[in-house]
Coordinates of C-alpha atoms in Angstrom, one line a residue:
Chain F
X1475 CA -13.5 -62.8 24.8
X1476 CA -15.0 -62.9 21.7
X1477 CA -14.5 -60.0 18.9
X1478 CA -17.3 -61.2 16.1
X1479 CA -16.9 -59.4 12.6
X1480 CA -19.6 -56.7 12.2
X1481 CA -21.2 -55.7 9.3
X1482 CA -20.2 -52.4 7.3
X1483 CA -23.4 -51.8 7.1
X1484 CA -24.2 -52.5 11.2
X1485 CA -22.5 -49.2 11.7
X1486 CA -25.5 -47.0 10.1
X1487 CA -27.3 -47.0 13.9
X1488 CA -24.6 -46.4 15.9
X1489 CA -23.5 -43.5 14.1
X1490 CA -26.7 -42.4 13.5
X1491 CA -27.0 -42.0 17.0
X1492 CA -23.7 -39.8 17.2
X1493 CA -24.4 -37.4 14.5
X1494 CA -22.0 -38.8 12.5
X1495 CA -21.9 -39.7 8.1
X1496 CA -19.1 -42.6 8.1
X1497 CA -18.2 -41.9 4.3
X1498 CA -19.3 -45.2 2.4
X1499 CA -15.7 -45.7 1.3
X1500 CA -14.3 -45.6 4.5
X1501 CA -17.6 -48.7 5.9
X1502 CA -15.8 -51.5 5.4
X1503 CA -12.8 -49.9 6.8
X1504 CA -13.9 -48.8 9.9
X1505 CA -15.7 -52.3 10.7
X1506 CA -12.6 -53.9 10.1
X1507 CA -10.1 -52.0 12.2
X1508 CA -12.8 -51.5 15.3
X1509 CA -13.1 -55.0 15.5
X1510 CA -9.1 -55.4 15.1
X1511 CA -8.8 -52.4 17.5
X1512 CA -11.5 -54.6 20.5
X1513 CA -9.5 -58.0 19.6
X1514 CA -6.4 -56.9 19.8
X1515 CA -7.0 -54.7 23.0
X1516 CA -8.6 -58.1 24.7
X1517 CA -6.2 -60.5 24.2
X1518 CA -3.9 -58.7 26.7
X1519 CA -6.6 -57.0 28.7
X1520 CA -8.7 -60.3 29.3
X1521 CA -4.9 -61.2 31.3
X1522 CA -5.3 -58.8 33.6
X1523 CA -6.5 -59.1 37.2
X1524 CA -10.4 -57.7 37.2
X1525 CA -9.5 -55.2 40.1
X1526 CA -6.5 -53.5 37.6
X1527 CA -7.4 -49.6 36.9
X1528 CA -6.6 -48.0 33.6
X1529 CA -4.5 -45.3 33.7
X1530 CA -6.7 -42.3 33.4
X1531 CA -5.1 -39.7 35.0
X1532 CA -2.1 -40.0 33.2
X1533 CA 1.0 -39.1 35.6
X1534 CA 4.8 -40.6 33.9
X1535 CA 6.3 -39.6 37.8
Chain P
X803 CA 30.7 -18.9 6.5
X804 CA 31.7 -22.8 7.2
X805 CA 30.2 -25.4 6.0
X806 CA 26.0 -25.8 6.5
X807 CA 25.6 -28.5 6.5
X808 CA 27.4 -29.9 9.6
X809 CA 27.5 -26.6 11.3
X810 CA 25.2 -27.2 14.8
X811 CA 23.9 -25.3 17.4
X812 CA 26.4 -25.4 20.0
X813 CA 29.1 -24.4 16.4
X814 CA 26.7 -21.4 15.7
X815 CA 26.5 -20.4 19.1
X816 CA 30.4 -20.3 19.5
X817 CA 30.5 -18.5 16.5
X818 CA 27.8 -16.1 17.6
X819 CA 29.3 -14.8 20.9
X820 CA 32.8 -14.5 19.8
X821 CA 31.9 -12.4 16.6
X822 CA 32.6 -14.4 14.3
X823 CA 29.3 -15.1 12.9
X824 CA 26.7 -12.8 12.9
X825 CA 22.8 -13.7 13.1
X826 CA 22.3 -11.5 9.8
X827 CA 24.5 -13.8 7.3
X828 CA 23.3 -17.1 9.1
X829 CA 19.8 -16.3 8.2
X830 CA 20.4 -15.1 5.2
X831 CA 22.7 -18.2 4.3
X832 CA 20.2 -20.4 5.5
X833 CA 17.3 -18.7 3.4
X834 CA 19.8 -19.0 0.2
X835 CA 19.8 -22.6 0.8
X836 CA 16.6 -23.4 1.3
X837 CA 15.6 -21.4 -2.1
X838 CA 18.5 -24.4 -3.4
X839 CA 17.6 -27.0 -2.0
X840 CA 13.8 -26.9 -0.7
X841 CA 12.1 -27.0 -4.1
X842 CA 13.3 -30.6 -4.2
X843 CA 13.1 -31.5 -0.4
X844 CA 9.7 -30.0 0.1
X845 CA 10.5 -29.8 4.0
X846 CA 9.1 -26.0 4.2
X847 CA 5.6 -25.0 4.3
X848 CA 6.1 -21.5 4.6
X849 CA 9.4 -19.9 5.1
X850 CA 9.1 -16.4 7.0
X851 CA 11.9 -14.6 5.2
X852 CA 11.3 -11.1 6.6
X853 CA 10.3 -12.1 9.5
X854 CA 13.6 -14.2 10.1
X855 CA 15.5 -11.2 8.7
X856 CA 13.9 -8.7 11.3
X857 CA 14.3 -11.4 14.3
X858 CA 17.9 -11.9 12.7
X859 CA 19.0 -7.8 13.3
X860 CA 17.0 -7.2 16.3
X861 CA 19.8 -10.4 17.3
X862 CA 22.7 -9.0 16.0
X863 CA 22.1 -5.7 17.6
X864 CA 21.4 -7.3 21.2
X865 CA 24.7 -9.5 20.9
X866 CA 26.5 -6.4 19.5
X867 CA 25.0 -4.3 22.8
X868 CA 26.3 -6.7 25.1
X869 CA 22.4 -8.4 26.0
X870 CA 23.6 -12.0 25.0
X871 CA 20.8 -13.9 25.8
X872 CA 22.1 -17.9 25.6
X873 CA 23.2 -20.1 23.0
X874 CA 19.6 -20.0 20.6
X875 CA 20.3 -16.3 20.5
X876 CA 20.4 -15.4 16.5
X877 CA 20.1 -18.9 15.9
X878 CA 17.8 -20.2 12.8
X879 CA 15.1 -23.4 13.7
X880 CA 12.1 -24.7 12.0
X881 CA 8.7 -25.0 13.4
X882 CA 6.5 -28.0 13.0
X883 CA 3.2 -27.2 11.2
X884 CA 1.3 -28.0 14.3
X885 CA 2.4 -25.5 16.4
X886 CA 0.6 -22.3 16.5
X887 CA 2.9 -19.2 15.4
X888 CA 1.3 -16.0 15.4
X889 CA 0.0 -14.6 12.6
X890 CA 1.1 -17.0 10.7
X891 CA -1.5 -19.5 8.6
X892 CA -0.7 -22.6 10.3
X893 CA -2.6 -25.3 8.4
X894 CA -1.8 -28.8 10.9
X895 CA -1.5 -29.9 6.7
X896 CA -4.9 -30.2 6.9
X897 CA -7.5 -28.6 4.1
X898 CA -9.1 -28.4 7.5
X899 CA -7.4 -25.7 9.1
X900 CA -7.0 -23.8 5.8
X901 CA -7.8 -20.8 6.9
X902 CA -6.6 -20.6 10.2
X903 CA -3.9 -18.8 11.9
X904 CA -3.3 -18.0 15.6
X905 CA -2.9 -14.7 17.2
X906 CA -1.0 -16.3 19.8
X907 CA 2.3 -18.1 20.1
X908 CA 2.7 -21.6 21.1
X909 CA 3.7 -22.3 24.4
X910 CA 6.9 -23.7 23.3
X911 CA 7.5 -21.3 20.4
X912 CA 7.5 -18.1 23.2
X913 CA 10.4 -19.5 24.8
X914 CA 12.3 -20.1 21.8
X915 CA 11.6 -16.6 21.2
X916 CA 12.7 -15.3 24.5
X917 CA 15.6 -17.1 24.0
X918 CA 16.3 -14.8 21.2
X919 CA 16.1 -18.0 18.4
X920 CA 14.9 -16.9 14.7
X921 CA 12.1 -18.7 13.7
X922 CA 12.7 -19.3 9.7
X923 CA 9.7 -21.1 8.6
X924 CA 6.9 -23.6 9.6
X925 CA 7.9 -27.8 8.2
X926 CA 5.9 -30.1 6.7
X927 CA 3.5 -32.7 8.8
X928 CA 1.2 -35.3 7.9
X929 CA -2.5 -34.8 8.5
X930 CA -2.8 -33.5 11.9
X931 CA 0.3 -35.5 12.6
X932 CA -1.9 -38.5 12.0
X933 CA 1.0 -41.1 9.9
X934 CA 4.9 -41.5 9.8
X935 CA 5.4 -39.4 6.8
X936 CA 5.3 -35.9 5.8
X937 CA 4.3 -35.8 2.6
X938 CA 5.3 -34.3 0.1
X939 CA 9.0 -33.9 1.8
X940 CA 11.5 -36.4 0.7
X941 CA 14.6 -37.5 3.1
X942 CA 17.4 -35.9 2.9
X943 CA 19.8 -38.9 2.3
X944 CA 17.6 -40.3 -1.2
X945 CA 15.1 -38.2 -2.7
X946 CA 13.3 -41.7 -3.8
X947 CA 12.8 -42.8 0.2
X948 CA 10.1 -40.7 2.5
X949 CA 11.7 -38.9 6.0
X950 CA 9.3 -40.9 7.9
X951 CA 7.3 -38.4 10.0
X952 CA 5.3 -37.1 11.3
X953 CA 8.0 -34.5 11.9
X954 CA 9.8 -35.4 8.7
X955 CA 9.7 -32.0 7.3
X956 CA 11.9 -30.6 10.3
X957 CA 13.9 -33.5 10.1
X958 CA 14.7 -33.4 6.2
X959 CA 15.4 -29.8 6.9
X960 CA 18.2 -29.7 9.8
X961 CA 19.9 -32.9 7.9
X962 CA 19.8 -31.4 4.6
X963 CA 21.2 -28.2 6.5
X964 CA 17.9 -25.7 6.1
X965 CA 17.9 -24.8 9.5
X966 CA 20.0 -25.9 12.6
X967 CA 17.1 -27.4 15.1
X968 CA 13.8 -28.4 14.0
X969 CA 10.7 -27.9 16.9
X970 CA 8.2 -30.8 16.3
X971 CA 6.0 -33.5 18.4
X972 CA 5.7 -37.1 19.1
X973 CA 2.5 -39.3 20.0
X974 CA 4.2 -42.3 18.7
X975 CA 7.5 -42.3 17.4
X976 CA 7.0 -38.5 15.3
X977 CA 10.2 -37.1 16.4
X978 CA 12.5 -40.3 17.2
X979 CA 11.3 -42.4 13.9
X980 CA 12.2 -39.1 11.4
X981 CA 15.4 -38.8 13.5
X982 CA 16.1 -41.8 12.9
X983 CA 15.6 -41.7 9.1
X984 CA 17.4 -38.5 8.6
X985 CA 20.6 -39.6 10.5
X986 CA 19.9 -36.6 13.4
X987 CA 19.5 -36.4 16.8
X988 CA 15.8 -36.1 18.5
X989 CA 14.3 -36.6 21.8
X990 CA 10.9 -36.9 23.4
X991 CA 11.2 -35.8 26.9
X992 CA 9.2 -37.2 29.9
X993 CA 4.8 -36.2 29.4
X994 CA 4.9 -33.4 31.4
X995 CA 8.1 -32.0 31.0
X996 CA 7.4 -29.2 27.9
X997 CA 3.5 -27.5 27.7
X998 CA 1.5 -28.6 24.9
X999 CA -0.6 -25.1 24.8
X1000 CA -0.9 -24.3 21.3
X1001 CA 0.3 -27.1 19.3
X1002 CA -2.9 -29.3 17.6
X1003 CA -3.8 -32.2 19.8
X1004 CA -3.3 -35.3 18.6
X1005 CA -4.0 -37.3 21.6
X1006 CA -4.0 -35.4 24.6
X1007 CA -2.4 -38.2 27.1
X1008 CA 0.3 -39.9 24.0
X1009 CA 1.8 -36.2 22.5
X1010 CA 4.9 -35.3 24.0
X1011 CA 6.2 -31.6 22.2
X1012 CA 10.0 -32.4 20.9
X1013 CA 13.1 -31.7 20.1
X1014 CA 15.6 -32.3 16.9
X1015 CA 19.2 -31.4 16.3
X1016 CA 22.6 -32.3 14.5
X1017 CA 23.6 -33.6 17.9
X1018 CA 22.9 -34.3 21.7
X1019 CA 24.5 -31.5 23.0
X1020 CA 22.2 -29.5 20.5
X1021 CA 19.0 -31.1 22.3
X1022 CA 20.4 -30.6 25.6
X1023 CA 20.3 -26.8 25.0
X1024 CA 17.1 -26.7 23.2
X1025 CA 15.2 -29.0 25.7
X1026 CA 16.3 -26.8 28.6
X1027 CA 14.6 -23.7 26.3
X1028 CA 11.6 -25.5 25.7
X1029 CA 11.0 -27.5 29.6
X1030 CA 9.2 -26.1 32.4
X1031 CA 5.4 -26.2 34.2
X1032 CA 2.8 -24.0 32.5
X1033 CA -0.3 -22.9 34.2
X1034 CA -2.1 -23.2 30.7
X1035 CA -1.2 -27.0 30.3
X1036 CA -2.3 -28.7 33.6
X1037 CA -0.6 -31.8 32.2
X1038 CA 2.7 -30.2 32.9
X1039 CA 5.0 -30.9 36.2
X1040 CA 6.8 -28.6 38.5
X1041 CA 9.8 -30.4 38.4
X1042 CA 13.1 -29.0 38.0
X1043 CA 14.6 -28.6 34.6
X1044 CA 18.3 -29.0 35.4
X1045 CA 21.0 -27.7 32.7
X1046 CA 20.9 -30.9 30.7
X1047 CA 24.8 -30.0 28.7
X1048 CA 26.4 -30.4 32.9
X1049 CA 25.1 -33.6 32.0
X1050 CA 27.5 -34.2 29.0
X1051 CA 31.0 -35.7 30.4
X1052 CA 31.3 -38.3 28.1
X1053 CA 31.7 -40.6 31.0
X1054 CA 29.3 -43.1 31.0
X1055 CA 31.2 -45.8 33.7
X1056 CA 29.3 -48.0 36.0
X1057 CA 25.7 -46.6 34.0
X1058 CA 23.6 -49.9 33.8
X1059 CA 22.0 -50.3 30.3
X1060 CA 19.4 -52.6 29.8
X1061 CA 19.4 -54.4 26.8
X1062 CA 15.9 -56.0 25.6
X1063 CA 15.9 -60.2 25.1
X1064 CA 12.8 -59.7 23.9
X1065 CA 10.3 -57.4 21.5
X1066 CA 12.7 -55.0 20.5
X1067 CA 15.5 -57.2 18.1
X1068 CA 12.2 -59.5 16.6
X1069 CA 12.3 -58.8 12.7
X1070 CA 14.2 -56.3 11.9
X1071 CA 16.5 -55.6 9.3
X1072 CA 20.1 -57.1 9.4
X1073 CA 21.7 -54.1 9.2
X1074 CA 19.9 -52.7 12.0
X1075 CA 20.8 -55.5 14.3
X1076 CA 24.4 -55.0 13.2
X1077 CA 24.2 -51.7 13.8
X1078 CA 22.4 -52.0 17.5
X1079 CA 24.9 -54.7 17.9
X1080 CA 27.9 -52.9 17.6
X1081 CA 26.5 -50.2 19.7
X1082 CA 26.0 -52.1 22.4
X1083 CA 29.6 -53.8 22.3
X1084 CA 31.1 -50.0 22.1
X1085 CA 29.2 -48.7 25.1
X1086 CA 30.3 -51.8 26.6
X1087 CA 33.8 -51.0 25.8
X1088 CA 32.9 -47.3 27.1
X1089 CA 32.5 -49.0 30.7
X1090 CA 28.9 -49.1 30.9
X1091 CA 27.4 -52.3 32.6
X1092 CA 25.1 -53.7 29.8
X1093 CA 22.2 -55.4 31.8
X1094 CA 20.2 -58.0 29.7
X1095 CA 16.2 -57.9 30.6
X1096 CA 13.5 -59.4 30.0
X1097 CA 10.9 -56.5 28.8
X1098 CA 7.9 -57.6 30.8
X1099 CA 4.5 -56.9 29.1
X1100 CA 5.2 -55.7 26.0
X1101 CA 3.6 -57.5 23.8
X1102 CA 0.5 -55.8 22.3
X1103 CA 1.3 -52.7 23.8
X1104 CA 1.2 -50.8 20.3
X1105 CA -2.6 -52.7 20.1
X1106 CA -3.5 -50.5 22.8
X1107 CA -2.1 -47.1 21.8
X1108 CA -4.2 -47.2 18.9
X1109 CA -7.7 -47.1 20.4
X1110 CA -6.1 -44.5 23.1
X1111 CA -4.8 -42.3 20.4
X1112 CA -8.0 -42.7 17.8
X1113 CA -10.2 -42.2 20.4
X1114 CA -9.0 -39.4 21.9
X1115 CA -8.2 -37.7 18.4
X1116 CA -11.8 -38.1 17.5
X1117 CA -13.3 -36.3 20.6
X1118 CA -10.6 -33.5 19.6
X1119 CA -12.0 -33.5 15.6
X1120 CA -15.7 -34.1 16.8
X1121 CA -17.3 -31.0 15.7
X1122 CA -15.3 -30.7 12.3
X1123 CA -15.4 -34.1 11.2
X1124 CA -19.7 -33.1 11.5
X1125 CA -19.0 -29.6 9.9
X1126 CA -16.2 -30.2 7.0
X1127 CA -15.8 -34.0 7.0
X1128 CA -15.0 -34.1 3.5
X1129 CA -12.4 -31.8 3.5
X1130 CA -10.5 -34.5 5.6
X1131 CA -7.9 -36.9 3.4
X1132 CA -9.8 -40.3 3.0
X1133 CA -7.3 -41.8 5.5
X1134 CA -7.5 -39.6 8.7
X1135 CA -11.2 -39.6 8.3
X1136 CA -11.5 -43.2 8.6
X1137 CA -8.8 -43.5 11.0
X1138 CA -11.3 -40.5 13.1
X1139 CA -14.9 -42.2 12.0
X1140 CA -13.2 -45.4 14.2
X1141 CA -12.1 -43.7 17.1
X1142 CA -15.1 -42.0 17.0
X1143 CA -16.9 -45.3 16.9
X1144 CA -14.8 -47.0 19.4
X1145 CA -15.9 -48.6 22.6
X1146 CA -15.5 -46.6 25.9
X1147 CA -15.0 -50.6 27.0
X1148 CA -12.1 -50.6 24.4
X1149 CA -10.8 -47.5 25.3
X1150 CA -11.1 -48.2 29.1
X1151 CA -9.5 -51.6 28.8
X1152 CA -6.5 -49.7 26.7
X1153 CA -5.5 -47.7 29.4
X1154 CA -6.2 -50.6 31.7
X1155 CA -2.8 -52.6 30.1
X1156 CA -1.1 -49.4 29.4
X1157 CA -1.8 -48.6 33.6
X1158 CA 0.0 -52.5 34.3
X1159 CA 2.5 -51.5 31.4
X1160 CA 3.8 -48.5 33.2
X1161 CA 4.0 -50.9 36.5
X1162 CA 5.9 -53.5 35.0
X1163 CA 8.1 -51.1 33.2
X1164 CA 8.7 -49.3 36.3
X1165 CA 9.6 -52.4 38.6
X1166 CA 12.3 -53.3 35.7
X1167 CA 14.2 -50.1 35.5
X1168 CA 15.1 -50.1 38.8
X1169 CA 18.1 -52.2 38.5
X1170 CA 19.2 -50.4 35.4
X1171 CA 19.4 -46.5 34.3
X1172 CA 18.4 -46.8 30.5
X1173 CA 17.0 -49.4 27.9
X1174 CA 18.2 -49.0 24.2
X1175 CA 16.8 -50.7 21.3
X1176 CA 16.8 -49.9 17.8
X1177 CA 14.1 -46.8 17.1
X1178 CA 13.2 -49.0 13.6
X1179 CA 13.0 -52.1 12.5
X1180 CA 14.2 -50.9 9.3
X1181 CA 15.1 -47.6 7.3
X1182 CA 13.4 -45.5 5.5
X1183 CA 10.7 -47.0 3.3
X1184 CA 10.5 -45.6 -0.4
X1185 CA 7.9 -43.4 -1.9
X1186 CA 4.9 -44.7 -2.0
X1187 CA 5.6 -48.1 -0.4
X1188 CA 2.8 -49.3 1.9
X1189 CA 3.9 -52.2 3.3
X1190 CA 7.4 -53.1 4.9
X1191 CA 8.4 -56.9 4.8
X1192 CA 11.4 -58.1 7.1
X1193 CA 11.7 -61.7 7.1
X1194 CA 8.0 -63.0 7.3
X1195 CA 6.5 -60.4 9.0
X1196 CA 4.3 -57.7 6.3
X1197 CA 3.2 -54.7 8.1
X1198 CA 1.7 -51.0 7.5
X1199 CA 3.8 -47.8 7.7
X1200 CA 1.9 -47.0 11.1
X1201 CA 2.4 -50.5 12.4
X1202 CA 6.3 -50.9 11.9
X1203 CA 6.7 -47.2 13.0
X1204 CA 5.1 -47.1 16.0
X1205 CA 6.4 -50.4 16.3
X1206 CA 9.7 -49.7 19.3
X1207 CA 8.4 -46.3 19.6
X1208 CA 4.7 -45.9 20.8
X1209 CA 5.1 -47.8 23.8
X1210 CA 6.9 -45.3 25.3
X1211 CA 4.4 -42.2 24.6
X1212 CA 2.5 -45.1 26.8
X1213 CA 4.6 -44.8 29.3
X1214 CA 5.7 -41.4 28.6
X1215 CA 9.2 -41.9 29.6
X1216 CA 12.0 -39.2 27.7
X1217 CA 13.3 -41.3 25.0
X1218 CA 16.1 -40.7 22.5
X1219 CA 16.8 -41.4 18.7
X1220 CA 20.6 -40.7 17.6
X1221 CA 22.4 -42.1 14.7
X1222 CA 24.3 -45.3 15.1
X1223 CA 25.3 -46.3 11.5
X1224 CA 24.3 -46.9 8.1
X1225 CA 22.6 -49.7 5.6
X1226 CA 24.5 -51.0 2.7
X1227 CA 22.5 -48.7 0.8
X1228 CA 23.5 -45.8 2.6
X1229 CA 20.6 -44.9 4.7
X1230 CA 20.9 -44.1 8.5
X1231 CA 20.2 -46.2 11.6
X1232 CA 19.1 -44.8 14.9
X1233 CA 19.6 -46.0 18.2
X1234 CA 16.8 -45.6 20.4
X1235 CA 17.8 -44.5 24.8
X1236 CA 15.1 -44.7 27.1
X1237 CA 15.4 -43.2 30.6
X1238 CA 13.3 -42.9 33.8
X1239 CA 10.5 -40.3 34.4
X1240 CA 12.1 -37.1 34.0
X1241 CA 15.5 -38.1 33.8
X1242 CA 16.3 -36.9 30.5
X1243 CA 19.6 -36.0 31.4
X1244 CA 21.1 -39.7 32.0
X1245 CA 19.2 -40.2 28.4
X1246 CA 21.3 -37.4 27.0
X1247 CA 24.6 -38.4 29.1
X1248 CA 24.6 -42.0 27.2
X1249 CA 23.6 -40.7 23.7
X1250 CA 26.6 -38.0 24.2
X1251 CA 29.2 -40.6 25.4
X1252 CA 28.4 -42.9 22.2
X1253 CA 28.8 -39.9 19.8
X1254 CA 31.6 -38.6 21.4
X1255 CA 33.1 -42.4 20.6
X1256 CA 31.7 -42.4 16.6
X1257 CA 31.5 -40.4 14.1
X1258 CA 27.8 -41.2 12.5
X1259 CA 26.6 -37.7 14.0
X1260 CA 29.1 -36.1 11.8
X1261 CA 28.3 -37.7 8.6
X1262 CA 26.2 -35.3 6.4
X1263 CA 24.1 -36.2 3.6
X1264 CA 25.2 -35.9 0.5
X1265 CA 22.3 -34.2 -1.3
X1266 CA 22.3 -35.9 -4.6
X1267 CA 19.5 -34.9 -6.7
X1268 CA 18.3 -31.9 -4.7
X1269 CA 21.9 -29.9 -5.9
X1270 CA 22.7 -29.8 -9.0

């Protein structure tokens, strides 16, 4: 699945619509490591079988 | 008064009972030294002297009275910054929290009370735990080299002999990686074992409350303190909390250890392979049935901690990073404004591979009782050193940290860090044991065994810089 690069300045909206100020220094920042962060989350989630559940209620017994 | 430095828990607590050493010159030893020594170690961020001296004679005068109360009784241990202590400004080293202090003891820090320990001071933490340093504390065996973190400051401080157990927490490596770096003992018990109520969240399903000490037999009596359910914490689990030192024979005969064939030996530093090596061909020797496996499903496990543990941070930091964002450092705000920004698709599919993680690992400890790997790939980093190279492979502070570490706060399984050598340049090695769920004791039962065999446990640092 594919994780395109997003523009810094693509994040204005969505955080708009949270209420949040992403500090300018931090823009570029942020882009990069959400799209490393959805990439590298994919390439082993994208293995899994469709029906596998995430671990939500988290229980180590 | 013997020597502070390798003096230990269990050696105070001897000392304690039979008279020999009372709680009033411990403290007050301990205090002298960190006045010495902490000016150059930076491991304390407040040190409660009079509070230490009053919980110090209220000790003596129960031992004296006959109202022994266990082996912390009179004893002097460090606090992690992220733990509330009451009344006392406790600041998660964050600009944040500058003004806050609870009125209420941590969940943990009550017991260690109860058990009649002396709380000397609160230790240094990164940003709401949020790297693997504690800045501005320096380890204890080369001031030029960071403690690793982020429970470096109680690391630095029971190495460098400022206290004799340091309280602290691990999300992803915080307690093992300093242990580790520090040449101490440290454990992170099973999620769900010790209540989290009042200690800063860092990620509410990764942060396992933790342990340090000169040796095992140290954590074995602190972790018994510290374990048990807690109506406050619903993450906790009524499961008995055996007496972990019964554990301790030094015997560890027919126990199956699995050793990794994969992951866990890629790039890292010679001497930590000849370190893990040599471990392995001692508890070998030691009778234990070495078990090579095959790790299954490892391999971008640490990709999906990250989104878990942003994600959840940032729901934690939602209203301040909207109310005093800019009193944040420039890192942990970014690091927040992501998880803040992440997918719930990201952060769904995270705990989708970390649910088949737990699985997998679960169907391949059956055959075997432990796994050890190294808890590094290397040692500590220097001041101010942002990227770690070992053969090809560059990578971040967080990334070769969390690196053998985090994918056990996945699975929240009790894992170990205890020392198992030295680099060339004189900086320690730690072997990482991980057990099954709630089995902390078979964890402490290897580690015990292999010290019981060596001697790196006993070697102290030798403080060069920080004494004049």
């Amino acid at each position: 699945m594919i994780s395109k690069a997003i523009d810094p300045a693509g994040l204005a909206d969505l955080s708009a619509m949270a209420g949040l100020s992403v500090k300018d220094a931090n823009k570029a920042k942020v882009a990069a490591l959400l799209v490393a962060m959805r990439s590298g989350v994919m390439r082993r989630a994208e293995l899994l079988p469709v029906e596998s559940p995430p671990a939500l209620v988290f229980d180590a017994r | 008064m013997g020597d502070l430095l390798t003096l230990d828990v269990t050696g105070a607590a001897k000392a304690i009972l039979s008279g020999s050493l009372s709680p009033i010159d411990l403290t007050e030893h301990m205090l002298e030294r960190i006045l010495l020594i902490d000016p150059q170690l930076k491991a304390y961020v407040e040190v409660l002297s009079d509070e230490a001296r009053a919980a110090a004679r209220q000790a003596d005068v129960e031992i004296r009275s006959g109202r022994y109360r266990g082996p912390l009784h009179g004893v002097p241990v460090a606090i992690k910054e992220l733990y509330d202590v009451r009344g006392v400004r406790t600041r998660s080293g964050s600009k944040v929290r500058d003004d806050y202090a609870a009125d209420a003891d941590a969940a943990v820090v009550e017991k260690l009370r109860e058990a009649g320990a002396v709380i000397l001071g609160t230790t240094t933490t990164y940003e709401f735990a949020f790297g693997f340093d504690s800045p501005p504390t320096r380890n204890a065996w080369s001031i030029d080299h960071i403690p690793s973190g982020s429970t470096g400051g109680a690391a630095a401080a029971v190495a460098a002999g400022m206290c004799l157990a340091g309280i602290g927490s691990d999300s992803g490596g915080s307690i093992r990686t300093p242990a580790a770096a520090n040449g101490i003992a440290g454990i992170k018990p099973t999620y769900g074992r010790v209540s989290k109520r009042g200690i800063t969240v860092v990620s509410w399903s990764l942060d396992h409350p933790a342990p340090m000490g000169k040796c095992v037999r140290d954590l074995a009596i602190l972790l018994k303190i510290m374990s048990g359910v807690d109506s406050h914490d619903p993450s906790t689990k009524d499961v008995p909390v055996p007496d972990y030192t019964k554990a301790l024979d030094g015997d560890v005969r027919g126990v199956r250890i699995g050793l990794p064939t994969n992951y866990f030996f890629d790039d890292i530093q010679p001497a930590v392979a000849n370190a893990l090596n040599a471990a392995v061909k001692r508890l070998d020797k030691l009778g234990a049935i070495i078990v090579p496996i095959a790790v299954p499903g490892i391999d971008g496990i640490v990709d999906a901690w990250l989104p878990i543990a942003l994600a959840e941070a940032a729901v934690y930091h939602q209203q301040s990073l909207r109310g005093k964002a800019d009193l944040y450092g420039e890192d942990v705000r970014m690091l927040l404004e992501a998880g803040e920004l992440t997918l719930a698709t990201t952060y769904i599919n995270a705990q989708r591979v970390r649910f088949a993680w737990i699985a997998a690992l679960r169907e391949t400890m059956q055959a075997i009782d432990v796994i050890i790997t190294p808890t590094l790939p290397n040692t500590a980093m220097k001041v101010g050193e942002t990227i770690s190279k070992i053969s090809s492979r560059h990578e971040t502070v967080f990334e070769v940290s969390a690196r053998f570490c985090a994918p056990f706060n996945m699975a929240g399984l009790p894992a170990a860090s205890i020392p198992c050598g030295f680099a060339p340049d004189g900086l320690p090695i730690g072997l990482q044991i991980v057990g099954k769920p709630f089995d902390e004791a078979m964890v402490l039962r290897v580690g015990h065994a292999f010290e019981n065999d060596t001697d790196y446990h006993l070697k102290r640092p030798s403080l060069r810089g920080l004494i004049g």
